[in-house]
Amino acid sequence: MKKIQNITKKKNKTKIVCLTAYSKNIAEEIDKYADIVLVGDSLGSVLYNYTTTRKVSLTEMINHSKSVKMGVKKSLLVVDMPYKTYDTNNSALKNAKKIIQETKCDAVKLEGGKKVIKQIRLLIKNKISVMGHLGLLPQTAKGKFKSKGKNSREAKQLMDDAMLLQKNGVFAIVLECVSTSVAKQITQKLSIPTIGIGSSVHCDGQVLVTDDLLGINDTKIRFVKKFMNLKKYINLGLKKFSQEVRSKRYPSKKHSY
Ligand code: KIV
């Protein structure tokens, strides 16, 4: 609970940094800079080449989260509940408990507002901390991914859903691809933090897929800024290794028993 409070009290004070991690070594580095480490079901497209996050299984999420947990010391660890694992109250509670017990994470994230509010209420009643996710919802989006909140109907729906999630006890809400003005209004109205992804600087924090910002996952999504080209450095190391193996410079005596 202390970790959750540390996040919520940042609202209107300091921006919240959230990053995805799928395994231990990278999680260890992310933990130094992030407030929240998210094991996102984006791992489906980033690691497994799935065309949709709908294919990600509970077992995959749990296994990656167990690995991430080993690298996270100070940040809040949040795990995405995959598609179809929270369809009913029973399945939501059973699967959220399984995730928490097996991964020792601090909270779970579910996509949706009114449609999943009964499940969210039940989890919170059972002392499971929940992060919300509104706007573009990759698990249920149909066709081409589009931004949300561009007309007054969508804007009202987003605001209503955000208020409903807050009222029912979620500690923060991810806003994905929500138009700037709507993200700003929601952020100002809520007392819990919003974490934006493609939803402008007005959100209380930002999240990105780490592989995207480091340049190891090729993507052309508008909101992704490539903060470095890690592929270049990976290539340098791999090239050196292959050259030394072929020229028999590696392994030298020093590296042999
Ligand atoms: O799956 C994911 O990584 C996410 C974030 C990008 C918000 O949900």
PDB file of C-alpha atoms and ligand atoms in Angstrom:
ATOM      1  CA  MET A   1       0.000   0.000   0.000  1.00  0.00           C
ATOM      2  CA  LYS A   2       2.893   2.357   0.793  1.00  0.00           C
ATOM      3  CA  LYS A   3       4.173   2.028  -2.781  1.00  0.00           C
ATOM      4  CA  ILE A   4       0.730   2.907  -4.164  1.00  0.00           C
ATOM      5  CA  GLN A   5       0.525   5.972  -1.920  1.00  0.00           C
ATOM      6  CA  ASN A   6       3.968   7.059  -3.111  1.00  0.00           C
ATOM      7  CA  ILE A   7       2.568   7.077  -6.645  1.00  0.00           C
ATOM      8  CA  THR A   8      -0.748   8.811  -5.899  1.00  0.00           C
ATOM      9  CA  LYS A   9       0.847  11.580  -3.866  1.00  0.00           C
ATOM     10  CA  LYS A  10       2.950  12.584  -6.860  1.00  0.00           C
ATOM     11  CA  LYS A  11      -0.170  14.062  -8.511  1.00  0.00           C
ATOM     12  CA  ASN A  12       0.271  17.809  -9.105  1.00  0.00           C
ATOM     13  CA  LYS A  13       3.819  17.583  -7.739  1.00  0.00           C
ATOM     14  CA  THR A  14       6.123  15.497  -9.919  1.00  0.00           C
ATOM     15  CA  LYS A  15       5.533  13.598 -13.151  1.00  0.00           C
ATOM     16  CA  ILE A  16       5.262   9.824 -12.867  1.00  0.00           C
ATOM     17  CA  VAL A  17       7.580   7.653 -14.959  1.00  0.00           C
ATOM     18  CA  CYS A  18       6.236   4.269 -16.061  1.00  0.00           C
ATOM     19  CA  LEU A  19       8.057   1.815 -18.317  1.00  0.00           C
ATOM     20  CA  THR A  20       7.385  -1.695 -19.544  1.00  0.00           C
ATOM     21  CA  ALA A  21       9.648  -4.633 -18.726  1.00  0.00           C
ATOM     22  CA  TYR A  22       9.390  -8.259 -19.757  1.00  0.00           C
ATOM     23  CA  SER A  23      12.495  -9.772 -18.108  1.00  0.00           C
ATOM     24  CA  LYS A  24      14.894  -9.441 -15.167  1.00  0.00           C
ATOM     25  CA  ASN A  25      18.033  -7.808 -16.551  1.00  0.00           C
ATOM     26  CA  ILE A  26      16.276  -4.897 -18.243  1.00  0.00           C
ATOM     27  CA  ALA A  27      13.890  -4.547 -15.273  1.00  0.00           C
ATOM     28  CA  GLU A  28      16.928  -4.043 -13.023  1.00  0.00           C
ATOM     29  CA  GLU A  29      17.983  -1.024 -15.098  1.00  0.00           C
ATOM     30  CA  ILE A  30      14.446   0.348 -15.492  1.00  0.00           C
ATOM     31  CA  ASP A  31      13.921   0.140 -11.731  1.00  0.00           C
ATOM     32  CA  LYS A  32      16.566   2.861 -11.276  1.00  0.00           C
ATOM     33  CA  TYR A  33      14.601   5.397 -13.306  1.00  0.00           C
ATOM     34  CA  ALA A  34      10.928   4.446 -13.152  1.00  0.00           C
ATOM     35  CA  ASP A  35       8.237   4.872 -10.514  1.00  0.00           C
ATOM     36  CA  ILE A  36       6.117   2.094 -12.045  1.00  0.00           C
ATOM     37  CA  VAL A  37       7.320  -0.997 -13.915  1.00  0.00           C
ATOM     38  CA  LEU A  38       4.569  -2.462 -16.070  1.00  0.00           C
ATOM     39  CA  VAL A  39       4.608  -5.995 -17.419  1.00  0.00           C
ATOM     40  CA  GLY A  40       2.399  -5.062 -20.357  1.00  0.00           C
ATOM     41  CA  ASP A  41       0.658  -7.515 -22.635  1.00  0.00           C
ATOM     42  CA  SER A  42       2.418  -5.534 -25.383  1.00  0.00           C
ATOM     43  CA  LEU A  43       4.959  -8.326 -24.889  1.00  0.00           C
ATOM     44  CA  GLY A  44       2.778 -10.274 -27.306  1.00  0.00           C
ATOM     45  CA  SER A  45       3.717  -8.107 -30.271  1.00  0.00           C
ATOM     46  CA  VAL A  46       7.188  -7.082 -29.055  1.00  0.00           C
ATOM     47  CA  LEU A  47       8.497 -10.558 -28.142  1.00  0.00           C
ATOM     48  CA  TYR A  48       6.229 -13.069 -29.855  1.00  0.00           C
ATOM     49  CA  ASN A  49       5.221 -11.245 -33.047  1.00  0.00           C
ATOM     50  CA  TYR A  50       1.528 -11.729 -32.260  1.00  0.00           C
ATOM     51  CA  THR A  51      -0.672  -9.516 -34.415  1.00  0.00           C
ATOM     52  CA  THR A  52      -2.878  -8.768 -31.400  1.00  0.00           C
ATOM     53  CA  THR A  53      -2.545  -8.746 -27.606  1.00  0.00           C
ATOM     54  CA  ARG A  54      -5.606 -11.032 -27.581  1.00  0.00           C
ATOM     55  CA  LYS A  55      -3.242 -13.973 -28.104  1.00  0.00           C
ATOM     56  CA  VAL A  56      -1.256 -13.371 -24.926  1.00  0.00           C
ATOM     57  CA  SER A  57      -1.883 -16.047 -22.303  1.00  0.00           C
ATOM     58  CA  LEU A  58      -2.011 -15.869 -18.517  1.00  0.00           C
ATOM     59  CA  THR A  59       0.943 -18.263 -18.337  1.00  0.00           C
ATOM     60  CA  GLU A  60       3.051 -15.986 -20.555  1.00  0.00           C
ATOM     61  CA  MET A  61       2.189 -12.955 -18.410  1.00  0.00           C
ATOM     62  CA  ILE A  62       2.990 -14.818 -15.180  1.00  0.00           C
ATOM     63  CA  ASN A  63       6.287 -16.223 -16.412  1.00  0.00           C
ATOM     64  CA  HIS A  64       7.559 -12.856 -17.679  1.00  0.00           C
ATOM     65  CA  SER A  65       6.352 -11.128 -14.505  1.00  0.00           C
ATOM     66  CA  LYS A  66       8.230 -13.609 -12.296  1.00  0.00           C
ATOM     67  CA  SER A  67      11.390 -12.761 -14.191  1.00  0.00           C
ATOM     68  CA  VAL A  68      10.736  -8.989 -13.959  1.00  0.00           C
ATOM     69  CA  LYS A  69      10.020  -9.227 -10.223  1.00  0.00           C
ATOM     70  CA  MET A  70      13.595 -10.464  -9.671  1.00  0.00           C
ATOM     71  CA  GLY A  71      14.895  -7.180 -11.079  1.00  0.00           C
ATOM     72  CA  VAL A  72      12.518  -4.759  -9.362  1.00  0.00           C
ATOM     73  CA  LYS A  73      13.364  -3.457  -5.896  1.00  0.00           C
ATOM     74  CA  LYS A  74      11.909   0.002  -5.454  1.00  0.00           C
ATOM     75  CA  SER A  75       9.317   0.606  -8.193  1.00  0.00           C
ATOM     76  CA  LEU A  76       5.654  -0.347  -8.104  1.00  0.00           C
ATOM     77  CA  LEU A  77       5.199  -3.520 -10.142  1.00  0.00           C
ATOM     78  CA  VAL A  78       1.990  -3.701 -12.189  1.00  0.00           C
ATOM     79  CA  VAL A  79       0.965  -6.672 -14.338  1.00  0.00           C
ATOM     80  CA  ASP A  80      -1.552  -6.565 -17.212  1.00  0.00           C
ATOM     81  CA  MET A  81      -4.433  -9.026 -16.970  1.00  0.00           C
ATOM     82  CA  PRO A  82      -4.559 -10.588 -20.434  1.00  0.00           C
ATOM     83  CA  TYR A  83      -7.599 -10.730 -22.703  1.00  0.00           C
ATOM     84  CA  LYS A  84     -10.438 -13.028 -21.595  1.00  0.00           C
ATOM     85  CA  THR A  85      -9.016 -13.470 -18.094  1.00  0.00           C
ATOM     86  CA  TYR A  86     -11.473 -11.021 -16.504  1.00  0.00           C
ATOM     87  CA  ASP A  87     -14.682 -11.620 -18.453  1.00  0.00           C
ATOM     88  CA  THR A  88     -16.684 -12.518 -15.350  1.00  0.00           C
ATOM     89  CA  ASN A  89     -16.420 -11.669 -11.668  1.00  0.00           C
ATOM     90  CA  ASN A  90     -15.292 -15.207 -10.890  1.00  0.00           C
ATOM     91  CA  SER A  91     -12.594 -15.378 -13.540  1.00  0.00           C
ATOM     92  CA  ALA A  92     -11.334 -11.856 -12.714  1.00  0.00           C
ATOM     93  CA  LEU A  93     -10.893 -12.662  -9.027  1.00  0.00           C
ATOM     94  CA  LYS A  94      -9.433 -16.122  -9.609  1.00  0.00           C
ATOM     95  CA  ASN A  95      -6.924 -14.891 -12.204  1.00  0.00           C
ATOM     96  CA  ALA A  96      -5.956 -11.675 -10.403  1.00  0.00           C
ATOM     97  CA  LYS A  97      -5.268 -13.712  -7.236  1.00  0.00           C
ATOM     98  CA  LYS A  98      -3.171 -16.157  -9.278  1.00  0.00           C
ATOM     99  CA  ILE A  99      -1.141 -13.298 -10.801  1.00  0.00           C
ATOM    100  CA  ILE A 100      -0.536 -11.654  -7.415  1.00  0.00           C
ATOM    101  CA  GLN A 101       0.322 -14.930  -5.661  1.00  0.00           C
ATOM    102  CA  GLU A 102       2.661 -16.248  -8.339  1.00  0.00           C
ATOM    103  CA  THR A 103       4.405 -13.018  -9.357  1.00  0.00           C
ATOM    104  CA  LYS A 104       4.280 -11.050  -6.073  1.00  0.00           C
ATOM    105  CA  CYS A 105       3.400  -7.932  -8.066  1.00  0.00           C
ATOM    106  CA  ASP A 106       1.813  -4.907  -6.383  1.00  0.00           C
ATOM    107  CA  ALA A 107      -1.175  -4.370  -8.688  1.00  0.00           C
ATOM    108  CA  VAL A 108      -2.940  -5.510 -11.848  1.00  0.00           C
ATOM    109  CA  LYS A 109      -4.139  -3.467 -14.838  1.00  0.00           C
ATOM    110  CA  LEU A 110      -7.432  -4.063 -16.661  1.00  0.00           C
ATOM    111  CA  GLU A 111      -8.635  -2.412 -19.866  1.00  0.00           C
ATOM    112  CA  GLY A 112     -12.013  -0.679 -19.866  1.00  0.00           C
ATOM    113  CA  GLY A 113     -14.472   1.443 -17.893  1.00  0.00           C
ATOM    114  CA  LYS A 114     -18.139   0.715 -17.245  1.00  0.00           C
ATOM    115  CA  LYS A 115     -17.947  -2.674 -18.996  1.00  0.00           C
ATOM    116  CA  VAL A 116     -15.504  -4.071 -16.431  1.00  0.00           C
ATOM    117  CA  ILE A 117     -16.495  -2.065 -13.367  1.00  0.00           C
ATOM    118  CA  LYS A 118     -18.095  -5.015 -11.544  1.00  0.00           C
ATOM    119  CA  GLN A 119     -14.873  -6.985 -11.866  1.00  0.00           C
ATOM    120  CA  ILE A 120     -12.763  -4.008 -10.742  1.00  0.00           C
ATOM    121  CA  ARG A 121     -15.020  -3.426  -7.722  1.00  0.00           C
ATOM    122  CA  LEU A 122     -14.686  -7.073  -6.696  1.00  0.00           C
ATOM    123  CA  LEU A 123     -10.885  -7.048  -6.996  1.00  0.00           C
ATOM    124  CA  ILE A 124     -10.598  -3.890  -4.920  1.00  0.00           C
ATOM    125  CA  LYS A 125     -13.006  -5.317  -2.318  1.00  0.00           C
ATOM    126  CA  ASN A 126     -10.572  -8.256  -2.113  1.00  0.00           C
ATOM    127  CA  LYS A 127      -7.662  -5.866  -1.456  1.00  0.00           C
ATOM    128  CA  ILE A 128      -6.184  -6.205  -4.928  1.00  0.00           C
ATOM    129  CA  SER A 129      -4.860  -2.856  -6.186  1.00  0.00           C
ATOM    130  CA  VAL A 130      -6.061  -1.989  -9.695  1.00  0.00           C
ATOM    131  CA  MET A 131      -4.761   0.352 -12.365  1.00  0.00           C
ATOM    132  CA  GLY A 132      -7.305   1.371 -15.022  1.00  0.00           C
ATOM    133  CA  HIS A 133      -6.759   1.742 -18.760  1.00  0.00           C
ATOM    134  CA  LEU A 134      -8.990   3.940 -20.963  1.00  0.00           C
ATOM    135  CA  GLY A 135      -8.917   5.380 -24.480  1.00  0.00           C
ATOM    136  CA  LEU A 136      -7.503   3.044 -27.072  1.00  0.00           C
ATOM    137  CA  LEU A 137      -7.957  -0.466 -25.678  1.00  0.00           C
ATOM    138  CA  PRO A 138      -5.744  -2.848 -27.668  1.00  0.00           C
ATOM    139  CA  GLN A 139      -7.449  -5.995 -26.294  1.00  0.00           C
ATOM    140  CA  THR A 140     -10.859  -5.057 -27.710  1.00  0.00           C
ATOM    141  CA  ALA A 141     -10.078  -2.499 -30.455  1.00  0.00           C
ATOM    142  CA  LYS A 142     -11.485  -3.411 -33.855  1.00  0.00           C
ATOM    143  CA  GLY A 143      -9.770  -2.546 -37.130  1.00  0.00           C
ATOM    144  CA  LYS A 144      -7.169   0.210 -37.369  1.00  0.00           C
ATOM    145  CA  PHE A 145      -6.027   1.755 -34.086  1.00  0.00           C
ATOM    146  CA  LYS A 146      -7.499   5.284 -33.801  1.00  0.00           C
ATOM    147  CA  SER A 147      -7.154   8.048 -31.228  1.00  0.00           C
ATOM    148  CA  LYS A 148     -10.043   8.595 -28.804  1.00  0.00           C
ATOM    149  CA  GLY A 149     -11.967  11.631 -27.573  1.00  0.00           C
ATOM    150  CA  LYS A 150     -12.170  13.458 -30.865  1.00  0.00           C
ATOM    151  CA  ASN A 151     -15.940  13.992 -30.710  1.00  0.00           C
ATOM    152  CA  SER A 152     -18.153  15.075 -27.803  1.00  0.00           C
ATOM    153  CA  ARG A 153     -19.737  11.626 -27.411  1.00  0.00           C
ATOM    154  CA  GLU A 154     -16.355   9.926 -27.021  1.00  0.00           C
ATOM    155  CA  ALA A 155     -15.096  12.715 -24.765  1.00  0.00           C
ATOM    156  CA  LYS A 156     -18.096  12.343 -22.429  1.00  0.00           C
ATOM    157  CA  GLN A 157     -17.735   8.556 -22.393  1.00  0.00           C
ATOM    158  CA  LEU A 158     -14.067   8.838 -21.441  1.00  0.00           C
ATOM    159  CA  MET A 159     -14.754  11.347 -18.677  1.00  0.00           C
ATOM    160  CA  ASP A 160     -17.635   9.228 -17.302  1.00  0.00           C
ATOM    161  CA  ASP A 161     -15.506   6.087 -17.346  1.00  0.00           C
ATOM    162  CA  ALA A 162     -12.581   7.860 -15.671  1.00  0.00           C
ATOM    163  CA  MET A 163     -14.830   9.183 -12.901  1.00  0.00           C
ATOM    164  CA  LEU A 164     -16.397   5.740 -12.449  1.00  0.00           C
ATOM    165  CA  LEU A 165     -13.003   4.047 -12.152  1.00  0.00           C
ATOM    166  CA  GLN A 166     -11.866   6.625  -9.604  1.00  0.00           C
ATOM    167  CA  LYS A 167     -15.081   6.277  -7.592  1.00  0.00           C
ATOM    168  CA  ASN A 168     -14.566   2.520  -7.423  1.00  0.00           C
ATOM    169  CA  GLY A 169     -11.018   2.787  -6.129  1.00  0.00           C
ATOM    170  CA  VAL A 170      -8.478   2.374  -8.952  1.00  0.00           C
ATOM    171  CA  PHE A 171      -5.254   4.137  -7.938  1.00  0.00           C
ATOM    172  CA  ALA A 172      -4.264   5.450 -11.404  1.00  0.00           C
ATOM    173  CA  ILE A 173      -5.485   5.326 -14.998  1.00  0.00           C
ATOM    174  CA  VAL A 174      -3.519   4.816 -18.209  1.00  0.00           C
ATOM    175  CA  LEU A 175      -4.906   7.043 -20.975  1.00  0.00           C
ATOM    176  CA  GLU A 176      -3.922   5.624 -24.353  1.00  0.00           C
ATOM    177  CA  CYS A 177      -4.176   7.783 -27.498  1.00  0.00           C
ATOM    178  CA  VAL A 178      -6.636  10.227 -25.921  1.00  0.00           C
ATOM    179  CA  SER A 179      -6.828  13.654 -27.570  1.00  0.00           C
ATOM    180  CA  THR A 180      -4.897  16.419 -25.835  1.00  0.00           C
ATOM    181  CA  SER A 181      -7.880  18.469 -24.609  1.00  0.00           C
ATOM    182  CA  VAL A 182      -9.769  15.456 -23.223  1.00  0.00           C
ATOM    183  CA  ALA A 183      -6.665  14.045 -21.502  1.00  0.00           C
ATOM    184  CA  LYS A 184      -6.111  17.487 -19.949  1.00  0.00           C
ATOM    185  CA  GLN A 185      -9.724  17.752 -18.719  1.00  0.00           C
ATOM    186  CA  ILE A 186      -9.693  14.238 -17.257  1.00  0.00           C
ATOM    187  CA  THR A 187      -6.353  14.836 -15.540  1.00  0.00           C
ATOM    188  CA  GLN A 188      -7.589  18.093 -14.015  1.00  0.00           C
ATOM    189  CA  LYS A 189     -10.883  16.590 -12.836  1.00  0.00           C
ATOM    190  CA  LEU A 190      -9.473  13.416 -11.240  1.00  0.00           C
ATOM    191  CA  SER A 191      -7.744  13.281  -7.896  1.00  0.00           C
ATOM    192  CA  ILE A 192      -5.878  10.093  -8.910  1.00  0.00           C
ATOM    193  CA  PRO A 193      -3.015  10.244 -11.439  1.00  0.00           C
ATOM    194  CA  THR A 194      -3.358   9.692 -15.179  1.00  0.00           C
ATOM    195  CA  ILE A 195      -0.508   8.011 -17.040  1.00  0.00           C
ATOM    196  CA  GLY A 196      -0.471   8.977 -20.696  1.00  0.00           C
ATOM    197  CA  ILE A 197       0.670   7.111 -23.759  1.00  0.00           C
ATOM    198  CA  GLY A 198       0.120   9.233 -26.838  1.00  0.00           C
ATOM    199  CA  SER A 199      -2.154  11.436 -24.722  1.00  0.00           C
ATOM    200  CA  SER A 200      -0.118  14.659 -24.363  1.00  0.00           C
ATOM    201  CA  VAL A 201       2.076  16.239 -21.735  1.00  0.00           C
ATOM    202  CA  HIS A 202      -0.953  17.156 -19.602  1.00  0.00           C
ATOM    203  CA  CYS A 203      -1.170  13.680 -18.030  1.00  0.00           C
ATOM    204  CA  ASP A 204       0.341  13.182 -14.565  1.00  0.00           C
ATOM    205  CA  GLY A 205       2.854  10.698 -15.938  1.00  0.00           C
ATOM    206  CA  GLN A 206       3.974   8.942 -19.102  1.00  0.00           C
ATOM    207  CA  VAL A 207       4.418   5.315 -20.110  1.00  0.00           C
ATOM    208  CA  LEU A 208       6.186   3.853 -23.135  1.00  0.00           C
ATOM    209  CA  VAL A 209       7.201   0.406 -24.254  1.00  0.00           C
ATOM    210  CA  THR A 210      10.893   0.289 -23.306  1.00  0.00           C
ATOM    211  CA  ASP A 211      11.891  -1.673 -26.414  1.00  0.00           C
ATOM    212  CA  ASP A 212      10.352   1.110 -28.542  1.00  0.00           C
ATOM    213  CA  LEU A 213      12.108   4.025 -26.863  1.00  0.00           C
ATOM    214  CA  LEU A 214      15.461   2.225 -26.891  1.00  0.00           C
ATOM    215  CA  GLY A 215      15.108   1.461 -30.590  1.00  0.00           C
ATOM    216  CA  ILE A 216      15.214  -2.341 -30.371  1.00  0.00           C
ATOM    217  CA  ASN A 217      11.620  -2.788 -31.499  1.00  0.00           C
ATOM    218  CA  ASP A 218      10.892  -1.226 -34.867  1.00  0.00           C
ATOM    219  CA  THR A 219       7.648   0.703 -34.758  1.00  0.00           C
ATOM    220  CA  LYS A 220       6.199   3.654 -36.593  1.00  0.00           C
ATOM    221  CA  ILE A 221       3.590   4.607 -33.986  1.00  0.00           C
ATOM    222  CA  ARG A 222       3.279   8.420 -33.812  1.00  0.00           C
ATOM    223  CA  PHE A 223       3.679   8.739 -30.037  1.00  0.00           C
ATOM    224  CA  VAL A 224       6.902   6.719 -29.892  1.00  0.00           C
ATOM    225  CA  LYS A 225      10.068   8.749 -29.604  1.00  0.00           C
ATOM    226  CA  LYS A 226      13.249   6.771 -30.189  1.00  0.00           C
ATOM    227  CA  PHE A 227      15.475   7.988 -27.357  1.00  0.00           C
ATOM    228  CA  MET A 228      18.397   5.925 -28.590  1.00  0.00           C
ATOM    229  CA  ASN A 229      19.378   3.413 -31.245  1.00  0.00           C
ATOM    230  CA  LEU A 230      20.310   0.443 -29.071  1.00  0.00           C
ATOM    231  CA  LYS A 231      20.294  -1.880 -32.080  1.00  0.00           C
ATOM    232  CA  LYS A 232      23.429  -0.093 -33.293  1.00  0.00           C
ATOM    233  CA  TYR A 233      25.298  -0.955 -30.074  1.00  0.00           C
ATOM    234  CA  ILE A 234      23.993  -4.516 -30.027  1.00  0.00           C
ATOM    235  CA  ASN A 235      25.304  -4.931 -33.562  1.00  0.00           C
ATOM    236  CA  LEU A 236      28.707  -3.557 -32.605  1.00  0.00           C
ATOM    237  CA  GLY A 237      29.075  -6.134 -29.808  1.00  0.00           C
ATOM    238  CA  LEU A 238      27.823  -9.030 -31.904  1.00  0.00           C
ATOM    239  CA  LYS A 239      30.056  -8.093 -34.820  1.00  0.00           C
ATOM    240  CA  LYS A 240      33.138  -7.969 -32.560  1.00  0.00           C
ATOM    241  CA  PHE A 241      32.312 -11.402 -31.106  1.00  0.00           C
ATOM    242  CA  SER A 242      31.792 -13.003 -34.511  1.00  0.00           C
ATOM    243  CA  GLN A 243      34.998 -11.458 -35.877  1.00  0.00           C
ATOM    244  CA  GLU A 244      37.060 -12.674 -32.913  1.00  0.00           C
ATOM    245  CA  VAL A 245      35.617 -16.194 -33.123  1.00  0.00           C
ATOM    246  CA  ARG A 246      36.357 -16.411 -36.842  1.00  0.00           C
ATOM    247  CA  SER A 247      39.866 -14.989 -36.457  1.00  0.00           C
ATOM    248  CA  LYS A 248      40.490 -17.270 -33.417  1.00  0.00           C
ATOM    249  CA  ARG A 249      41.251 -14.290 -31.148  1.00  0.00           C
ATOM    250  CA  TYR A 250      38.471 -15.463 -28.859  1.00  0.00           C
ATOM    251  CA  PRO A 251      38.769 -17.372 -26.579  1.00  0.00           C
ATOM    252  CA  SER A 252      42.283 -16.401 -25.585  1.00  0.00           C
ATOM    253  CA  LYS A 253      44.213 -18.183 -22.769  1.00  0.00           C
ATOM    254  CA  LYS A 254      42.597 -15.759 -20.311  1.00  0.00           C
ATOM    255  CA  HIS A 255      39.152 -16.996 -21.233  1.00  0.00           C
ATOM    256  CA  SER A 256      40.069 -20.713 -21.279  1.00  0.00           C
ATOM    257  CA  TYR A 257      40.422 -23.330 -18.538  1.00  0.00           C
TER     258      TYR A 257
HETATM  259  O1  KIV B   1       0.678  -3.473 -22.812  1.00  0.00           O
HETATM  260  C1  KIV B   1       1.287  -2.438 -22.521  1.00  0.00           C
HETATM  261  O2  KIV B   1       2.522  -2.360 -22.585  1.00  0.00           O
HETATM  262  C2  KIV B   1       0.499  -1.291 -22.074  1.00  0.00           C
HETATM  263  C3  KIV B   1       1.131   0.062 -22.044  1.00  0.00           C
HETATM  264  C4  KIV B   1       1.815   0.428 -23.266  1.00  0.00           C
HETATM  265  C5  KIV B   1       0.218   1.087 -21.536  1.00  0.00           C
HETATM  266  O3  KIV B   1      -0.631  -1.461 -21.737  1.00  0.00           O
END
